Coordinates of N, CA and C in Angstrom, one line a residue:
M1 N 58.5 18.8 146.8 CA 58.8 18.9 148.3 C 58.1 19.6 149.0
A2 N 57.5 20.9 148.5 CA 56.8 21.8 149.3 C 55.3 21.2 149.3
N3 N 54.8 20.5 148.3 CA 53.6 20.2 148.2 C 53.4 18.8 149.0
A4 N 54.6 18.0 149.2 CA 54.5 16.9 150.1 C 54.4 17.3 151.5
A5 N 55.2 18.5 151.8 CA 55.0 19.0 153.2 C 53.8 19.3 153.5
K6 N 53.1 20.2 152.5 CA 51.8 20.6 152.8 C 50.9 19.6 153.0
E7 N 50.9 18.5 152.2 CA 50.0 17.3 152.2 C 50.0 16.5 153.4
A8 N 51.4 16.5 154.0 CA 51.7 15.9 155.5 C 51.2 16.8 156.5
G9 N 50.8 17.9 156.3 CA 50.2 18.8 157.6 C 51.5 19.3 158.1
A10 N 52.8 19.5 157.5 CA 53.7 20.1 158.0 C 53.7 21.6 157.8
A11 N 53.0 22.1 156.9 CA 52.8 23.2 156.3 C 51.4 23.5 155.9
N12 N 50.9 24.8 155.9 CA 49.6 25.1 155.2 C 49.7 26.1 154.3
T13 N 50.8 26.6 154.3 CA 51.0 27.9 153.3 C 52.2 27.8 152.5
I14 N 51.9 28.0 151.1 CA 53.2 28.1 150.1 C 53.2 29.4 149.4
V15 N 54.3 30.2 149.5 CA 54.4 31.3 148.8 C 55.4 31.3 147.7
Q16 N 55.5 31.9 146.6 CA 56.5 31.8 145.7 C 57.2 33.5 145.7
A17 N 58.7 33.2 145.8 CA 59.5 34.4 145.6 C 60.1 34.3 144.3
D18 N 59.8 35.3 143.3 CA 60.6 35.2 142.0 C 61.5 36.3 142.1
V19 N 62.9 36.0 141.8 CA 64.0 36.7 142.0 C 64.5 37.0 140.5
S20 N 64.6 38.4 140.1 CA 65.1 38.8 139.0 C 66.9 38.8 139.0
K21 N 67.1 39.0 137.9 CA 68.7 38.9 137.7 C 69.4 40.0 138.7
N22 N 68.7 41.1 138.7 CA 69.3 42.0 139.6 C 69.0 42.2 141.1
G23 N 68.3 40.9 141.3 CA 67.9 40.8 142.7 C 66.6 41.3 143.5
T24 N 65.8 41.7 142.5 CA 64.5 42.3 142.9 C 63.6 41.0 143.1
V25 N 63.0 41.0 144.3 CA 62.2 40.1 144.7 C 60.8 40.3 144.7
K26 N 60.0 39.5 143.9 CA 58.4 39.5 143.9 C 57.8 38.5 144.7
L27 N 57.0 38.5 145.7 CA 56.4 37.6 146.6 C 55.0 37.5 145.9
N28 N 54.7 36.3 145.4 CA 53.5 35.8 144.8 C 52.7 35.1 146.0
G29 N 51.8 35.7 146.4 CA 50.8 35.0 147.6 C 51.2 35.7 148.9
T30 N 50.3 35.4 149.8 CA 50.5 36.0 151.2 C 50.5 35.0 152.2
I31 N 51.0 35.3 153.4 CA 51.0 34.4 154.4 C 50.3 34.8 155.5
P32 N 49.0 34.3 155.7 CA 48.1 34.8 156.9 C 48.6 34.6 158.3
K33 N 48.1 35.3 159.2 CA 48.8 35.4 160.4 C 48.8 34.2 161.2
N34 N 47.8 33.3 160.8 CA 47.7 32.0 161.3 C 48.3 30.8 160.8
A35 N 49.2 31.2 159.8 CA 49.9 30.2 158.9 C 50.6 29.1 159.6
K36 N 50.8 28.1 159.5 CA 51.5 26.9 159.9 C 52.9 26.8 159.3
S37 N 54.0 27.2 159.9 CA 55.4 26.9 159.1 C 55.2 27.1 157.7
P38 N 54.8 28.5 157.4 CA 54.8 28.8 155.9 C 56.1 28.3 155.1
I39 N 56.0 27.9 153.9 CA 57.2 27.8 152.9 C 57.1 28.8 152.0
I40 N 58.4 29.3 151.8 CA 58.7 30.3 150.6 C 59.5 29.5 149.5
E41 N 58.9 29.3 148.4 CA 59.8 28.7 147.3 C 60.4 29.7 146.7
V42 N 61.7 29.8 146.3 CA 62.6 30.5 145.8 C 62.7 30.2 144.3
N43 N 62.4 31.1 143.4 CA 62.7 30.9 141.8 C 63.5 31.8 141.3
L44 N 64.7 31.4 141.0 CA 65.7 32.4 140.4 C 65.7 32.5 138.9
E45 N 65.7 33.8 138.3 CA 65.7 33.9 136.9 C 67.0 33.5 136.4
D46 N 68.1 33.7 137.2 CA 69.3 33.5 137.0 C 69.7 32.3 137.9
N47 N 69.6 31.1 137.5 CA 69.9 29.9 138.5 C 71.1 29.1 138.2
Q48 N 72.2 29.9 137.4 CA 73.3 29.2 137.2 C 74.6 29.9 137.5
S49 N 74.4 31.2 137.9 CA 75.6 31.8 138.2 C 76.1 31.7 139.6
G50 N 75.3 31.4 140.5 CA 75.6 31.1 141.8 C 75.9 32.5 142.6
K51 N 75.3 33.4 142.1 CA 75.4 34.9 142.8 C 75.0 34.7 144.2
T52 N 75.8 35.0 145.1 CA 75.5 34.8 146.6 C 74.7 35.8 147.2
S53 N 74.3 37.0 146.3 CA 73.3 37.8 147.1 C 71.8 37.5 147.1
Y54 N 71.4 36.5 146.2 CA 70.1 36.2 146.0 C 69.4 35.7 147.4
V55 N 70.1 34.9 148.0 CA 69.5 34.5 149.2 C 69.0 35.6 150.2
K56 N 70.2 36.5 150.4 CA 69.8 37.8 151.2 C 68.7 38.6 150.8
D57 N 68.6 38.8 149.4 CA 67.6 39.5 148.9 C 66.2 39.0 149.1
V58 N 66.2 37.6 149.2 CA 64.8 36.9 149.4 C 64.6 37.1 151.2
I59 N 65.5 36.7 151.8 CA 65.3 36.8 153.2 C 64.9 38.3 153.7
T60 N 65.7 39.2 153.2 CA 65.3 40.7 153.5 C 64.0 40.9 153.1
A61 N 63.5 40.6 151.8 CA 62.2 40.9 151.4 C 61.2 40.2 152.3
V62 N 61.4 38.9 152.7 CA 60.2 38.3 153.6 C 60.3 39.0 154.9
S63 N 61.4 39.2 155.4 CA 61.4 39.7 156.8 C 60.9 41.1 156.8
N64 N 61.1 41.9 155.9 CA 60.6 43.3 155.7 C 58.9 43.2 155.9
K65 N 58.5 42.3 155.3 CA 56.9 42.0 155.2 C 56.5 41.4 156.4
Y66 N 57.0 40.3 156.8 CA 56.5 39.4 157.8 C 57.3 39.4 159.0
H67 N 58.4 39.9 159.2 CA 59.1 40.1 160.3 C 59.5 38.7 161.2
Y68 N 59.8 37.8 160.4 CA 60.1 36.4 161.0 C 61.6 36.6 161.8
A69 N 61.6 36.1 162.9 CA 62.9 36.2 163.9 C 63.7 34.9 163.6
K70 N 63.1 33.9 163.2 CA 64.0 32.6 163.0 C 63.5 32.0 161.6
I71 N 64.3 31.3 160.9 CA 64.0 30.7 159.6 C 64.7 29.4 159.6
N72 N 64.2 28.5 158.7 CA 65.0 27.5 158.1 C 65.3 27.5 156.7
L73 N 66.3 26.9 156.3 CA 66.7 27.1 154.9 C 67.1 25.6 154.2
V74 N 66.4 25.6 153.1 CA 66.6 24.1 152.3 C 67.2 24.5 150.8
G75 N 68.2 23.9 150.5 CA 68.7 23.9 149.2 C 69.0 22.9 148.4
H76 N 69.1 23.2 147.1 CA 69.1 21.9 146.2 C 70.4 22.5 145.2
S77 N 71.3 21.6 145.1 CA 72.4 22.1 144.0 C 73.0 23.4 144.2
M78 N 73.0 24.3 143.3 CA 73.5 25.6 143.3 C 73.2 26.5 144.5
G79 N 71.7 26.1 145.0 CA 71.1 26.7 146.2 C 71.9 26.6 147.3
N80 N 72.7 25.5 147.5 CA 73.4 25.2 148.6 C 74.5 26.0 148.8
L81 N 75.2 26.3 147.7 CA 76.5 27.1 147.7 C 75.9 28.5 148.0
Q82 N 74.8 28.9 147.4 CA 74.3 30.3 147.8 C 74.0 30.4 149.3
I83 N 73.5 29.3 149.7 CA 73.1 29.3 151.2 C 74.5 29.4 152.1
A84 N 75.3 28.7 151.7 CA 76.7 28.7 152.4 C 77.3 30.1 152.4
N85 N 77.4 30.5 151.2 CA 78.0 31.9 151.0 C 77.2 33.0 151.7
Y86 N 75.9 32.7 151.7 CA 75.0 33.9 152.4 C 75.5 33.7 154.1
I87 N 75.6 32.6 154.5 CA 76.1 32.3 156.0 C 77.4 33.0 156.2
N88 N 78.3 32.6 155.3 CA 79.8 33.1 155.3 C 79.9 34.6 155.2
E89 N 79.0 35.2 154.6 CA 79.0 36.7 154.5 C 78.1 37.5 155.5
N90 N 77.2 37.0 156.2 CA 76.3 37.5 156.9 C 76.0 37.0 158.4
Y91 N 77.0 35.9 158.8 CA 76.8 35.2 160.1 C 76.8 36.2 161.4
N92 N 77.3 37.4 161.2 CA 77.3 38.4 162.3 C 76.4 39.2 162.1
N93 N 75.5 39.3 161.1 CA 74.4 40.5 160.8 C 73.3 40.1 161.7
K94 N 73.1 40.8 162.8 CA 71.9 40.7 163.9 C 70.6 41.2 163.5
K95 N 70.7 42.0 162.3 CA 69.5 42.5 161.9 C 68.7 41.5 160.8
L96 N 69.6 40.2 160.5 CA 68.7 39.3 159.8 C 68.3 38.3 160.8
P97 N 67.3 37.6 160.1 CA 66.6 36.3 161.1 C 67.7 35.3 161.5
Q98 N 67.5 34.7 162.4 CA 68.5 33.6 162.9 C 68.0 32.4 162.2
I99 N 69.1 31.7 161.8 CA 68.8 30.2 161.0 C 68.8 29.3 162.1
N100 N 67.8 28.5 162.0 CA 67.6 27.4 162.9 C 68.1 26.0 162.4
K101 N 67.7 25.8 161.1 CA 68.1 24.6 160.3 C 68.4 24.8 158.8
V102 N 69.4 24.1 158.5 CA 69.9 23.9 157.2 C 69.7 22.5 156.6
V103 N 68.9 22.4 155.4 CA 69.1 21.0 154.7 C 69.7 21.3 153.3
S104 N 70.8 20.6 153.1 CA 71.5 20.7 151.9 C 71.1 19.3 151.1
I105 N 70.7 19.6 149.9 CA 70.3 18.5 149.0 C 71.3 18.6 147.8
A106 N 72.0 17.7 147.6 CA 73.0 17.3 146.4 C 73.9 18.6 146.4
G107 N 74.6 18.9 147.4 CA 75.5 20.1 147.4 C 76.9 19.9 146.8
H108 N 77.3 20.7 145.9 CA 78.6 20.3 145.3 C 79.8 21.4 145.9
Y109 N 79.9 21.3 147.3 CA 80.8 22.0 148.0 C 82.1 21.9 147.6
N110 N 82.6 20.9 146.8 CA 84.0 20.6 146.5 C 84.0 20.4 145.0
G111 N 83.0 21.2 144.2 CA 82.9 21.1 142.9 C 82.2 20.0 142.2
Y112 N 81.8 20.1 141.0 CA 80.9 19.2 140.1 C 81.9 18.2 139.4
L113 N 81.2 17.2 139.0 CA 82.3 16.1 138.4 C 83.0 16.6 137.2
G114 N 82.4 17.8 136.6 CA 83.2 18.3 135.3 C 84.4 19.2 135.9
E115 N 84.5 19.5 137.2 CA 85.7 20.4 137.6 C 86.6 19.4 138.2
E116 N 87.8 19.8 138.2 CA 88.9 19.0 138.6 C 88.7 18.5 140.2
A117 N 88.5 19.3 141.0 CA 88.3 18.8 142.4 C 87.1 18.0 142.5
G118 N 86.2 18.4 141.8 CA 84.8 17.8 142.1 C 85.0 16.2 141.3
Q119 N 86.0 16.1 140.6 CA 86.1 14.9 139.7 C 87.1 14.0 140.6
K120 N 88.1 14.5 141.0 CA 89.3 13.8 141.6 C 89.3 13.8 143.1
A121 N 88.7 14.7 143.7 CA 88.9 14.9 145.3 C 88.3 13.7 146.0
K122 N 88.9 13.4 147.1 CA 88.3 12.3 148.1 C 88.5 12.9 149.4
I123 N 87.5 12.1 150.2 CA 87.7 12.5 151.6 C 88.9 11.9 152.3
K124 N 90.0 12.6 152.7 CA 91.0 12.0 153.3 C 90.8 11.7 154.9
N125 N 89.8 12.5 155.4 CA 89.5 12.3 156.9 C 88.3 12.1 157.1
K126 N 87.8 11.0 157.4 CA 86.3 10.8 157.5 C 85.8 11.4 158.6
E127 N 86.5 11.7 159.7 CA 86.0 12.1 161.0 C 85.7 13.6 160.9
T128 N 86.6 14.2 159.9 CA 86.3 15.7 159.9 C 85.8 16.1 158.4
G129 N 85.9 15.3 157.6 CA 85.3 15.4 156.2 C 86.1 16.1 155.5
Q130 N 87.5 16.3 155.7 CA 88.5 17.2 155.0 C 88.8 16.4 153.5
P131 N 88.6 17.1 152.6 CA 89.0 16.7 151.2 C 90.6 16.6 151.2
D132 N 91.0 15.8 150.1 CA 92.6 16.0 149.8 C 92.8 16.9 148.7
I133 N 91.9 17.6 148.0 CA 91.9 18.6 147.0 C 90.9 19.7 147.0
Y134 N 91.4 21.0 147.2 CA 90.1 22.0 147.4 C 89.9 22.6 146.0
S135 N 88.6 22.8 145.8 CA 88.1 23.6 144.7 C 88.3 24.9 145.0
D136 N 88.3 26.1 144.0 CA 88.3 27.6 144.4 C 87.0 27.9 145.2
G137 N 85.8 27.2 144.9 CA 84.6 27.5 145.8 C 84.7 27.0 147.1
F138 N 85.4 25.9 147.3 CA 85.5 25.3 148.5 C 86.6 26.2 149.5
K139 N 87.5 26.8 148.8 CA 88.4 27.7 149.5 C 87.6 28.8 149.9
Q140 N 86.7 29.2 149.3 CA 86.0 30.6 149.4 C 85.3 30.4 150.7
L141 N 84.9 29.1 150.9 CA 83.9 28.8 152.1 C 84.6 28.5 153.3
L142 N 86.1 28.4 153.3 CA 86.9 28.0 154.5 C 86.7 28.7 155.7
P143 N 86.3 30.1 155.5 CA 86.1 30.9 156.7 C 84.9 30.4 157.6
L144 N 84.0 29.6 157.1 CA 82.9 29.1 157.8 C 83.4 28.2 159.1
R145 N 84.7 27.8 158.9 CA 85.2 26.9 159.9 C 85.5 27.4 161.1
M146 N 85.5 28.9 161.2 CA 85.6 29.8 162.4 C 84.4 30.4 162.9
H147 N 83.5 30.6 161.9 CA 82.2 31.3 162.4 C 80.8 30.7 161.8
Y148 N 81.0 29.4 161.6 CA 79.7 28.7 161.2 C 78.7 28.9 162.4
P149 N 77.5 29.5 162.5 CA 76.6 29.5 163.7 C 76.4 28.6 164.5
R150 N 76.6 28.4 165.7 CA 76.6 27.0 166.6 C 74.9 26.8 166.9
Q151 N 74.0 27.5 166.5 CA 72.6 27.0 166.7 C 72.0 26.2 165.6
I152 N 72.7 26.4 164.5 CA 72.1 25.7 163.3 C 72.3 24.2 163.4
E153 N 71.1 23.5 163.1 CA 71.0 22.1 163.0 C 71.2 21.6 161.3
V154 N 71.9 20.9 160.9 CA 72.3 20.6 159.6 C 72.0 19.2 159.2
L155 N 71.2 18.9 158.0 CA 70.9 17.8 157.4 C 71.7 17.7 156.0
N156 N 72.5 16.9 155.7 CA 73.2 16.9 154.4 C 72.8 15.6 153.6
I157 N 71.9 15.9 152.6 CA 71.4 14.6 151.7 C 72.1 14.6 150.5
Y158 N 72.6 13.6 150.1 CA 73.2 13.3 148.8 C 72.9 12.1 148.1
G159 N 73.2 12.1 146.8 CA 72.8 10.8 146.1 C 74.0 9.9 145.6
N160 N 73.6 8.6 145.5 CA 74.5 7.8 144.9 C 74.0 6.9 144.0
K161 N 74.1 6.9 142.8 CA 73.2 6.3 141.8 C 73.7 4.6 141.9
E162 N 74.6 4.3 142.6 CA 75.3 2.9 142.8 C 75.6 2.4 141.3
D163 N 76.2 3.3 140.2 CA 76.4 2.8 139.0 C 77.9 2.8 138.9
G164 N 78.6 2.8 139.9 CA 80.2 2.9 140.1 C 80.9 4.3 140.0
S165 N 79.9 5.3 139.8 CA 80.6 6.6 139.8 C 80.6 7.2 141.0
K166 N 80.1 6.5 142.2 CA 80.1 7.2 143.5 C 79.7 8.6 143.4
S167 N 78.6 8.8 142.9 CA 77.9 10.1 142.6 C 76.5 10.1 142.3
D168 N 75.9 11.4 142.1 CA 74.4 11.4 141.7 C 74.3 11.6 140.3
G169 N 75.6 11.6 139.6 CA 75.7 11.9 138.2 C 76.1 13.2 137.9
S170 N 76.1 14.3 138.8 CA 76.7 15.5 138.7 C 77.5 15.9 139.6
V171 N 77.3 15.4 141.1 CA 78.0 15.6 142.2 C 78.5 14.3 142.9
S172 N 79.8 14.2 143.1 CA 80.3 13.2 143.8 C 80.0 13.1 145.3
V173 N 79.8 11.8 145.7 CA 79.5 11.7 147.2 C 80.5 12.5 148.1
A174 N 81.9 12.4 147.5 CA 82.9 13.1 148.3 C 82.7 14.6 148.4
S175 N 82.2 15.3 147.4 CA 82.0 16.6 147.1 C 81.0 17.2 148.2
A176 N 79.8 16.4 148.1 CA 78.9 16.6 149.1 C 79.2 16.5 150.5
Q177 N 80.0 15.4 150.8 CA 80.4 15.2 152.2 C 81.4 16.1 152.7
S178 N 82.0 16.8 151.8 CA 83.0 17.9 152.3 C 82.4 19.0 153.2
Y179 N 81.1 19.1 153.1 CA 80.4 20.2 153.9 C 80.7 20.0 155.4
K180 N 81.0 18.8 155.7 CA 81.4 18.7 157.2 C 82.6 19.3 157.5
Y181 N 83.4 19.4 156.7 CA 84.7 20.0 157.1 C 84.5 21.5 157.3
L182 N 83.6 22.1 156.5 CA 83.3 23.5 156.6 C 82.6 24.0 157.8
I183 N 81.7 22.9 158.3 CA 81.0 23.2 159.5 C 82.0 23.1 160.7
N184 N 82.9 22.1 160.7 CA 84.1 22.1 161.6 C 83.5 21.8 163.1
G185 N 82.5 21.1 163.3 CA 82.0 20.7 164.5 C 81.2 22.0 165.3
R186 N 81.1 22.9 164.4 CA 80.4 24.3 165.0 C 78.9 24.0 165.3
A187 N 78.4 23.4 164.2 CA 77.0 23.3 164.2 C 76.5 22.6 165.3
K188 N 75.2 23.0 165.7 CA 74.6 22.2 166.9 C 74.5 20.9 166.8
S189 N 74.1 20.5 165.2 CA 74.2 19.0 164.9 C 74.4 19.0 163.5
Y190 N 74.8 17.7 163.1 CA 75.1 17.5 161.7 C 74.9 16.1 161.3
H191 N 74.0 15.9 160.4 CA 73.7 14.5 159.9 C 73.8 14.3 158.4
E192 N 74.4 13.2 158.2 CA 74.5 13.0 156.6 C 73.3 11.8 156.3
V193 N 72.6 11.9 155.1 CA 71.9 10.8 154.7 C 72.2 10.4 153.1
E194 N 72.4 9.3 152.7 CA 72.7 9.0 151.3 C 71.7 8.4 151.0
I195 N 71.1 8.9 149.7 CA 70.1 8.3 149.0 C 70.6 7.5 147.9
K196 N 70.1 6.1 147.6 CA 70.7 5.3 146.9 C 69.7 5.0 145.6
G197 N 70.4 4.6 144.5 CA 69.6 4.0 143.5 C 69.4 5.0 142.2
K198 N 68.4 4.7 141.3 CA 68.2 5.5 140.1 C 67.6 6.7 140.5
N199 N 66.8 6.7 141.7 CA 66.0 8.0 141.9 C 67.0 8.9 142.8
A200 N 68.3 8.5 142.9 CA 69.0 9.4 143.7 C 69.9 10.1 142.6
Q201 N 69.4 10.3 141.3 CA 70.2 11.0 140.4 C 69.9 12.5 140.8
H202 N 70.9 13.5 140.5 CA 71.0 14.9 140.9 C 69.7 15.5 140.7
S203 N 69.0 15.7 139.6 CA 68.0 16.3 139.4 C 66.6 15.7 140.0
K204 N 66.7 14.4 140.3 CA 65.6 13.7 140.8 C 65.5 13.8 142.4
L205 N 66.6 14.4 143.1 CA 66.6 14.1 144.6 C 65.5 15.1 145.1
H206 N 65.4 16.2 144.4 CA 64.1 17.0 145.1 C 62.8 16.6 144.6
E207 N 62.7 15.5 144.1 CA 61.5 15.0 143.7 C 61.4 13.4 144.4
N208 N 62.3 13.3 145.1 CA 62.5 11.7 145.7 C 61.5 11.6 146.8
E209 N 60.8 10.6 147.0 CA 59.9 10.5 148.2 C 60.6 10.2 149.5
E210 N 61.7 9.7 149.4 CA 62.6 9.5 150.6 C 63.1 10.8 151.2
V211 N 63.5 11.6 150.3 CA 63.8 13.0 150.7 C 62.7 13.8 151.2
D212 N 61.6 13.7 150.6 CA 60.4 14.3 151.2 C 60.0 13.8 152.7
H213 N 60.1 12.5 152.9 CA 59.8 12.0 154.2 C 61.1 12.6 155.2
L214 N 62.1 12.7 154.8 CA 63.3 13.3 155.7 C 63.0 14.6 155.9
L215 N 62.4 15.6 155.1 CA 62.2 16.9 155.3 C 61.1 17.1 156.3
I216 N 60.1 16.2 155.9 CA 58.7 16.3 156.7 C 59.0 15.9 158.1
D217 N 59.9 15.0 158.4 CA 60.1 14.6 159.7 C 61.0 15.7 160.5
L218 N 62.0 16.3 159.6 CA 62.8 17.3 160.3 C 62.2 18.6 160.5
F219 N 61.4 19.0 159.4 CA 60.8 20.2 159.3 C 59.2 20.3 159.6
M220 N 59.0 20.3 160.8 CA 57.4 20.5 161.3 C 57.3 22.1 161.3
E221 N 58.5 22.9 161.1 CA 58.4 24.2 161.1 C 59.4 24.9 159.9
I222 N 59.0 24.2 158.8 CA 59.7 24.9 157.5 C 59.4 26.4 157.3
K223 N 60.3 27.3 157.1 CA 60.1 28.6 156.7 C 60.5 28.9 155.5
I224 N 61.5 28.7 154.9 CA 62.0 29.0 153.7 C 62.6 27.8 152.9
K225 N 62.3 27.7 151.5 CA 62.8 26.7 150.9 C 63.3 27.1 149.6
N226 N 64.7 26.8 149.4 CA 65.5 27.5 148.3 C 65.9 26.5 147.2
I227 N 65.4 26.6 146.2 CA 65.9 25.6 145.2 C 67.0 26.3 144.1
G228 N 68.2 25.7 144.0 CA 69.0 26.5 143.0 C 68.8 26.1 141.6
K229 N 68.4 24.8 141.3 CA 68.3 24.5 139.9 C 67.2 23.5 140.0

């Protein structure tokens, strides 16, 4: 995705941020003063725990060095929960950069297919996105309904392999769509895009050309890219 954005002229600088298990951030590469919408790729040594402090660790490290006032965040899979929890825990922290845009790719807000809610939950109210069953992780994010930042534009991208599972193979469409309920009409804008077919499989979504084009169209000002898995 980052290379596609660079090739399309949406960005001209890509920096890697390696994050250790204890949250130490090492930035590989530098961002020149004339950089166009620089992208920071986040690589987590521990990309399975869902530890919520990693996003803040990276944003703090980047802000301390480059002093950005505004950022955009892109997450895939576990990265989405880390971003959502980061917002939930730091929404009123004025010392951190303001988030302009969030792109969620394959977000399992209401659980994976292997979990009860992720397997069974349905969207009972399409207008609000409210599911009929809440996972523990979803319950933890419910405070977002009261304080999701109003300036954020949200793009929620999810997959449907069209194999009868109504999922990307790991995350159900309903689990991804439940993000809408957490935003609760507070976000500046909210859009959903369903990617269909074999290339909509969970791990293929961040290598999907359709997703690349969506990001390029939306993000001519990409700042930070976070991939959870």
